[in-house]
Coordinates of C-alpha atoms and ligand atoms in Angstrom, one line a residue:
X16 CA -121.9 172.3 -48.5
X17 CA -121.6 176.1 -48.6
X18 CA -118.4 177.6 -49.9
X19 CA -115.8 178.1 -47.2
X20 CA -115.6 181.7 -46.0
X21 CA -112.4 183.8 -45.9
X22 CA -110.7 183.3 -42.5
X23 CA -110.2 187.1 -42.1
X24 CA -113.8 187.7 -42.9
X25 CA -114.8 184.9 -40.4
X26 CA -113.0 186.7 -37.6
X27 CA -113.7 190.2 -38.9
X28 CA -110.1 191.3 -38.9
X29 CA -107.9 193.0 -41.4
X30 CA -105.4 191.0 -43.5
X31 CA -102.5 192.6 -41.7
X32 CA -104.0 192.1 -38.2
X33 CA -101.5 191.1 -35.5
X34 CA -101.7 188.3 -33.1
X35 CA -103.4 190.4 -30.4
X36 CA -106.1 191.6 -32.7
X37 CA -106.8 188.1 -33.9
X38 CA -106.9 186.9 -30.3
X39 CA -109.3 189.7 -29.3
X40 CA -111.7 188.9 -32.2
X41 CA -111.7 185.2 -31.4
X42 CA -112.4 185.9 -27.8
X43 CA -115.4 188.0 -28.6
X44 CA -116.8 185.5 -31.1
X45 CA -116.1 182.5 -28.9
X46 CA -118.2 184.1 -26.2
X47 CA -121.0 184.6 -28.6
X48 CA -121.0 181.2 -30.3
X49 CA -119.8 178.7 -27.8
X50 CA -122.6 176.1 -27.9
X51 CA -122.9 176.0 -24.1
X52 CA -123.4 179.7 -23.7
X53 CA -124.9 180.9 -27.0
X54 CA -128.4 182.3 -27.5
X55 CA -128.3 181.1 -31.1
X56 CA -129.7 177.8 -32.4
X57 CA -127.2 175.3 -31.0
X58 CA -126.7 173.6 -34.4
X59 CA -125.8 176.8 -36.0
X60 CA -123.7 178.0 -33.1
X61 CA -121.7 174.8 -33.1
X62 CA -120.9 175.2 -36.8
X63 CA -120.0 178.9 -36.3
X64 CA -117.8 178.0 -33.3
X65 CA -116.0 175.5 -35.3
X66 CA -115.6 177.9 -38.2
X67 CA -114.1 180.7 -36.0
X68 CA -111.8 178.2 -34.3
X69 CA -110.5 177.0 -37.6
X70 CA -109.8 180.5 -38.7
X71 CA -108.1 181.2 -35.4
X72 CA -106.0 178.1 -35.7
X73 CA -104.7 179.2 -39.1
X74 CA -104.2 182.9 -38.5
X75 CA -102.3 182.3 -35.2
X76 CA -99.9 180.0 -36.9
X77 CA -97.3 181.8 -39.1
X78 CA -96.7 178.9 -41.4
X79 CA -100.4 178.1 -41.9
X80 CA -101.2 181.7 -42.3
X81 CA -98.5 182.2 -45.0
X82 CA -99.8 179.2 -46.9
X83 CA -103.3 180.5 -46.6
X84 CA -102.3 184.0 -47.8
X85 CA -100.5 182.5 -50.8
X86 CA -102.8 179.7 -51.8
X87 CA -106.1 180.2 -50.0
X88 CA -108.0 177.3 -48.4
X89 CA -106.3 174.8 -50.7
X90 CA -103.0 175.8 -49.2
X91 CA -103.9 175.0 -45.6
X92 CA -106.2 172.0 -46.0
X93 CA -103.2 169.7 -46.4
X94 CA -101.9 171.0 -43.0
X95 CA -104.9 169.4 -41.3
X96 CA -105.2 165.7 -40.6
X97 CA -107.6 164.2 -43.1
X98 CA -107.4 167.1 -45.5
X99 CA -109.7 169.5 -43.6
X100 CA -110.0 171.0 -40.1
X101 CA -111.5 169.1 -37.3
X102 CA -111.2 169.5 -33.5
X103 CA -108.1 167.3 -33.3
X104 CA -106.3 170.0 -35.3
X105 CA -107.1 172.7 -32.8
X106 CA -104.1 173.6 -30.7
X107 CA -105.6 176.5 -28.6
X108 CA -107.7 174.5 -26.1
X109 CA -105.9 176.5 -23.4
X110 CA -107.3 179.8 -24.9
X111 CA -110.8 178.5 -24.7
X112 CA -110.2 177.5 -21.1
X113 CA -108.9 181.0 -20.5
X114 CA -111.9 182.6 -22.1
X115 CA -114.5 180.6 -20.2
X116 CA -112.5 180.0 -17.1
X117 CA -113.6 183.4 -15.7
X118 CA -117.2 182.5 -16.5
X119 CA -117.0 179.5 -14.2
X120 CA -116.3 176.8 -16.8
X121 CA -113.2 175.2 -15.5
X122 CA -112.5 172.7 -18.2
X123 CA -114.4 169.5 -17.6
X124 CA -117.4 168.5 -19.5
X125 CA -117.7 171.6 -21.7
X126 CA -114.6 170.6 -23.5
X127 CA -115.2 166.9 -23.7
X128 CA -117.7 167.5 -26.4
X129 CA -115.0 168.9 -28.6
X130 CA -111.9 167.2 -27.6
X131 CA -112.9 163.9 -26.3
X132 CA -115.7 162.8 -28.6
X133 CA -119.4 163.2 -28.1
X134 CA -120.8 164.8 -25.0
X135 CA -123.2 162.2 -23.7
X136 CA -122.8 159.7 -26.4
X137 CA -120.3 156.9 -25.6
X138 CA -118.0 155.3 -26.0
X139 CA -115.4 158.1 -25.8
X140 CA -112.1 158.2 -27.7
X141 CA -109.0 158.2 -25.4
X142 CA -107.1 161.5 -25.0
X143 CA -104.8 162.6 -27.7
X144 CA -101.2 163.2 -26.7
X145 CA -98.6 165.7 -27.9
X146 CA -95.0 164.9 -28.2
X147 CA -92.4 167.6 -29.1
X148 CA -89.6 166.2 -31.1
X149 CA -86.3 168.1 -31.7
X150 CA -84.4 167.2 -34.9
X151 CA -81.4 168.6 -36.7
X152 CA -81.6 170.3 -40.1
X153 CA -79.7 167.3 -41.6
X154 CA -82.4 165.0 -40.2
X155 CA -85.1 167.2 -41.6
X156 CA -83.4 167.0 -45.0
X157 CA -83.0 163.3 -45.1
X158 CA -86.1 162.1 -43.2
X159 CA -85.6 159.8 -40.2
X160 CA -87.1 157.1 -38.1
X161 CA -87.0 158.0 -34.4
X162 CA -87.6 155.6 -31.6
X163 CA -89.1 157.3 -28.6
X164 CA -90.1 155.9 -25.2
X165 CA -93.3 157.4 -24.0
X166 CA -95.0 156.8 -20.7
X167 CA -98.5 155.7 -21.8
X168 CA -101.5 154.5 -19.9
X169 CA -102.0 150.8 -20.4
X170 CA -104.2 148.1 -18.9
X171 CA -102.9 146.7 -15.6
X172 CA -101.6 143.2 -16.0
X173 CA -102.1 142.2 -12.4
X174 CA -105.9 142.6 -12.5
X175 CA -106.4 142.4 -16.3
X176 CA -107.6 146.0 -16.3
X177 CA -110.6 145.4 -14.0
X178 CA -109.1 147.5 -11.2
X179 CA -110.3 144.9 -8.7
X180 CA -108.0 142.5 -6.8
X181 CA -110.4 139.7 -6.9
X182 CA -111.7 140.6 -10.4
X183 CA -115.2 141.2 -8.9
X184 CA -116.9 144.5 -9.7
X185 CA -120.2 145.9 -8.8
X186 CA -122.2 148.8 -10.4
X187 CA -121.8 152.4 -9.1
X188 CA -124.9 153.4 -7.3
X189 CA -124.6 157.1 -7.9
X190 CA -124.6 156.9 -11.7
X191 CA -126.3 153.4 -12.1
X192 CA -123.3 152.2 -14.1
X193 CA -123.5 154.9 -16.8
X194 CA -120.4 156.7 -15.5
X195 CA -122.1 160.1 -16.1
X196 CA -124.1 162.5 -14.0
X197 CA -126.1 165.6 -15.0
X198 CA -125.4 168.8 -13.2
X199 CA -127.7 171.8 -13.2
X200 CA -126.0 175.1 -12.3
X201 CA -127.2 178.7 -12.1
X202 CA -125.0 181.5 -13.3
X203 CA -126.6 184.8 -13.0
X204 CA -129.9 184.6 -14.8
X205 CA -129.1 181.6 -16.8
X206 CA -129.3 177.9 -16.0
X207 CA -126.8 175.5 -17.4
X208 CA -127.1 171.8 -17.7
X209 CA -123.8 169.9 -18.0
X210 CA -123.1 166.2 -18.2
X211 CA -119.9 165.1 -16.6
X212 CA -118.0 162.1 -15.3
X213 CA -119.6 160.6 -12.2
X214 CA -117.5 161.9 -9.2
X215 CA -118.0 158.6 -7.2
X216 CA -116.7 156.2 -9.8
X217 CA -114.6 158.6 -11.9
X218 CA -116.7 157.8 -15.0
X219 CA -116.1 154.0 -15.0
X220 CA -119.6 153.1 -13.8
X221 CA -118.1 150.5 -11.6
X222 CA -118.1 150.0 -7.9
X223 CA -115.0 148.2 -6.7
X224 CA -114.8 146.9 -3.2
X225 CA -111.3 145.5 -3.3
X226 CA -109.1 147.8 -5.4
X227 CA -106.1 146.3 -7.1
X228 CA -102.9 147.5 -5.3
X229 CA -100.9 147.6 -8.6
X230 CA -102.9 150.2 -10.5
X231 CA -105.5 153.0 -10.5
X232 CA -108.8 151.7 -11.6
X233 CA -107.3 149.1 -13.9
X234 CA -104.9 151.5 -15.7
X235 CA -101.3 151.9 -15.1
X236 CA -98.4 154.0 -16.7
X237 CA -95.8 152.1 -18.6
X238 CA -93.1 153.3 -21.0
X239 CA -93.9 152.2 -24.5
X240 CA -91.6 152.2 -27.5
X241 CA -93.0 154.0 -30.5
X242 CA -91.4 154.4 -33.8
X243 CA -91.9 157.8 -35.5
X244 CA -91.5 158.1 -39.2
X245 CA -90.4 161.7 -39.9
X246 CA -90.7 162.5 -43.6
X247 CA -88.0 164.5 -45.4
X248 CA -88.6 168.2 -45.7
X249 CA -90.4 168.7 -42.4
X250 CA -90.2 172.1 -40.9
X251 CA -90.7 173.5 -37.4
X252 CA -94.3 173.5 -36.2
X253 CA -95.4 170.7 -38.5
X254 CA -97.5 168.1 -36.8
X255 CA -97.5 164.4 -37.6
X256 CA -100.3 162.2 -36.4
X257 CA -99.8 158.7 -35.2
X258 CA -103.3 157.3 -35.2
X259 CA -104.2 155.3 -32.1
X260 CA -101.0 155.9 -30.2
X261 CA -102.6 158.2 -27.6
X262 CA -104.2 157.4 -24.3
X263 CA -106.6 154.4 -24.3
X264 CA -110.3 155.0 -23.9
X265 CA -111.7 154.4 -20.4
X266 CA -115.0 153.1 -21.7
X267 CA -114.2 150.9 -24.6
X268 CA -113.9 153.6 -27.3
X269 CA -110.9 153.9 -29.6
X270 CA -107.6 155.1 -28.3
X271 CA -106.6 158.7 -28.8
X272 CA -103.9 159.8 -31.3
X273 CA -100.4 160.9 -30.8
X274 CA -99.4 164.2 -32.3
X275 CA -95.7 164.7 -32.9
X276 CA -94.8 168.4 -33.1
X277 CA -91.6 168.9 -34.9
X278 CA -88.9 171.5 -34.0
X279 CA -86.0 171.7 -36.4
X280 CA -83.0 173.1 -34.5
X281 CA -81.0 176.1 -35.7
X282 CA -78.0 175.2 -37.8
X283 CA -74.5 176.6 -37.4
X284 CA -74.0 177.3 -41.1
X285 CA -77.3 177.4 -42.8
X286 CA -80.4 179.4 -42.2
X287 CA -83.7 178.0 -43.6
X288 CA -86.6 179.7 -45.2
X289 CA -89.1 177.1 -46.4
X290 CA -87.3 174.9 -48.9
X291 CA -84.4 177.4 -49.4
X292 CA -81.2 177.5 -47.5
X293 CA -79.0 180.6 -46.9
X294 CA -75.3 180.8 -45.9
X295 CA -72.5 183.4 -46.0
X296 CA -69.1 182.8 -47.5
X297 CA -66.1 185.1 -47.1
X298 CA -64.1 186.1 -50.2
X299 CA -61.0 188.2 -50.6
X300 CA -60.6 191.5 -52.5
X301 CA -58.5 189.8 -55.3
X302 CA -61.1 187.0 -55.6
X303 CA -63.9 189.6 -56.0
X304 CA -62.0 191.8 -58.4
X305 CA -60.4 189.2 -60.6
X306 CA -62.9 186.3 -60.3
X307 CA -62.3 182.9 -58.8
X308 CA -63.9 179.5 -58.1
X309 CA -64.4 178.8 -54.4
X310 CA -65.6 175.7 -52.4
X311 CA -68.7 176.2 -50.3
X312 CA -70.2 173.7 -47.8
X313 CA -73.6 172.2 -48.6
X314 CA -76.0 170.5 -46.2
X315 CA -74.8 167.0 -45.8
X316 CA -71.1 167.8 -45.8
X317 CA -70.3 167.8 -49.5
X318 CA -68.5 170.8 -51.0
X319 CA -69.9 172.6 -54.1
X320 CA -67.8 174.7 -56.5
X321 CA -69.1 178.2 -56.9
X322 CA -67.8 180.5 -59.6
X323 CA -67.2 184.1 -58.5
X324 CA -67.3 186.4 -61.5
X325 CA -64.8 189.2 -61.9
X326 CA -66.2 192.4 -60.4
X327 CA -68.3 190.7 -57.7
X328 CA -69.5 193.2 -55.1
X329 CA -69.8 192.7 -51.3
X330 CA -73.2 191.2 -50.5
X331 CA -73.7 189.7 -54.0
X332 CA -75.6 186.5 -53.8
X333 CA -75.0 183.3 -55.8
X334 CA -77.7 180.7 -56.1
X335 CA -77.0 177.0 -56.3
X336 CA -80.2 175.4 -57.7
X337 CA -81.5 172.3 -56.0
X338 CA -79.1 172.3 -53.1
X339 CA -81.7 173.4 -50.6
X340 CA -84.3 171.3 -48.6
X341 CA -86.6 168.8 -50.1
X342 CA -90.1 170.2 -50.7
X343 CA -92.9 168.6 -48.8
X344 CA -95.5 169.8 -51.3
X345 CA -94.6 169.1 -54.9
X346 CA -91.3 167.8 -56.1
X347 CA -87.6 168.5 -56.0
X348 CA -85.6 170.7 -53.7
X349 CA -85.2 174.3 -52.9
X350 CA -82.1 176.3 -53.6
X351 CA -79.0 177.3 -51.7
X352 CA -78.2 181.0 -51.6
X353 CA -74.6 182.1 -50.9
X354 CA -74.1 185.7 -49.8
X355 CA -70.6 186.8 -50.5
X356 CA -68.9 188.7 -47.8
X357 CA -65.8 190.7 -48.7
X358 CA -63.1 190.5 -46.1
X359 CA -60.6 193.4 -45.9
X360 CA -57.2 192.3 -44.6
X361 CA -56.3 193.8 -41.2
X362 CA -52.5 193.2 -41.7
X363 CA -50.5 193.8 -44.8
X364 CA -46.8 193.3 -45.5
X365 CA -44.8 196.3 -46.8
X366 CA -44.8 194.8 -50.2
X367 CA -48.6 194.4 -50.3
X368 CA -49.0 197.9 -49.1
X369 CA -46.8 199.1 -51.9
X370 CA -48.8 197.1 -54.5
X371 CA -52.1 198.6 -53.2
X372 CA -50.7 202.1 -53.3
X373 CA -49.6 201.5 -56.8
X374 CA -53.1 200.3 -57.7
X375 CA -54.6 203.3 -56.0
X376 CA -52.1 205.8 -57.7
X377 CA -52.8 204.2 -61.0
X378 CA -56.0 206.4 -61.3
X379 CA -58.1 203.6 -59.7
X380 CA -59.9 206.0 -57.4
X381 CA -60.7 208.3 -60.3
X382 CA -62.0 205.5 -62.4
X383 CA -64.0 204.0 -59.6
X384 CA -65.4 207.0 -57.8
X385 CA -64.6 210.0 -60.0
X386 CA -62.3 211.6 -57.5
X387 CA -58.6 212.0 -57.1
X388 CA -57.9 212.2 -53.4
X389 CA -59.6 210.4 -50.6
Ligands
ZN4 ZN1 -104.6 146.4 -11.4
ZN5 ZN1 -120.6 156.3 -10.9

């Protein structure tokens, strides 16, 4: 196989290109290489279309783009199911529909080829599903098992999935049982041939005279319990694939997959950046000036002792090694950074004021700032 090209080069954009530029470049190239509209050799066009779509997927996703910028292809390959990009990893189907929608392709068969398996080769894999899962930062740190109830399409029990009340089924006359019909359409000077589901039988190839009252063509929606294993260290935007947990195939193919898209909620105390955590801790002027040991919260509720050296300045940062999030790639944990915020008291007793004036009159200002009077 030829060596993989640089994603920026593939889309012909600068490394610092913003989302709009990337989008524009992809739009242009997609119009040029989409296998159903291209003037190129279809085999070549299909490869090129996949290549630009992979580049688009990475450059539009901050996390993937950062990994790519840092580590190149090796950095992002692990983000894709199966260690490399395939169409199941593509999350911008909507954009393709937008691009070609105004050319008269309203979804349908043109996309099936990419997102539902082969175009005219059967059987087809069932549709993949997306499930958005919100978890807390603590859950992301520990890893969890979540039980979810998803409405999935399953075979109707009443008719055993035949869709017929009596269980008898004939063959659809329009498609002769294949479930597919060819359409020839003219657009301007060009002629397009597309293969789509038969409108009469909905792609089943069957002709049912006495439909089952309990279902729609043998399929019905039912809530199914699915157990999701969320590994520790997950971050917002990561996708987990549960193979075979998507929609069933309507023509005997394998079921689709379920993609769980993780969103880690913001935390009251900690901000996260990759494997590192950040928090702010207030300290007093005497603690900063004289030094102290303070307790700070860590993720999970335990307190950690942090030494404040004498002469600490407002905004100084202390690092606690290994008290951040678990790393998904590699080993160990990130660090916890504590920004020290100096709090100036708003109320002072007469005695405290006296002490501060004494400190000030003691030549403190001259020593600190080289001046006598403020
Ligand atoms: Zn039924
Ligand atoms: Zn038919």
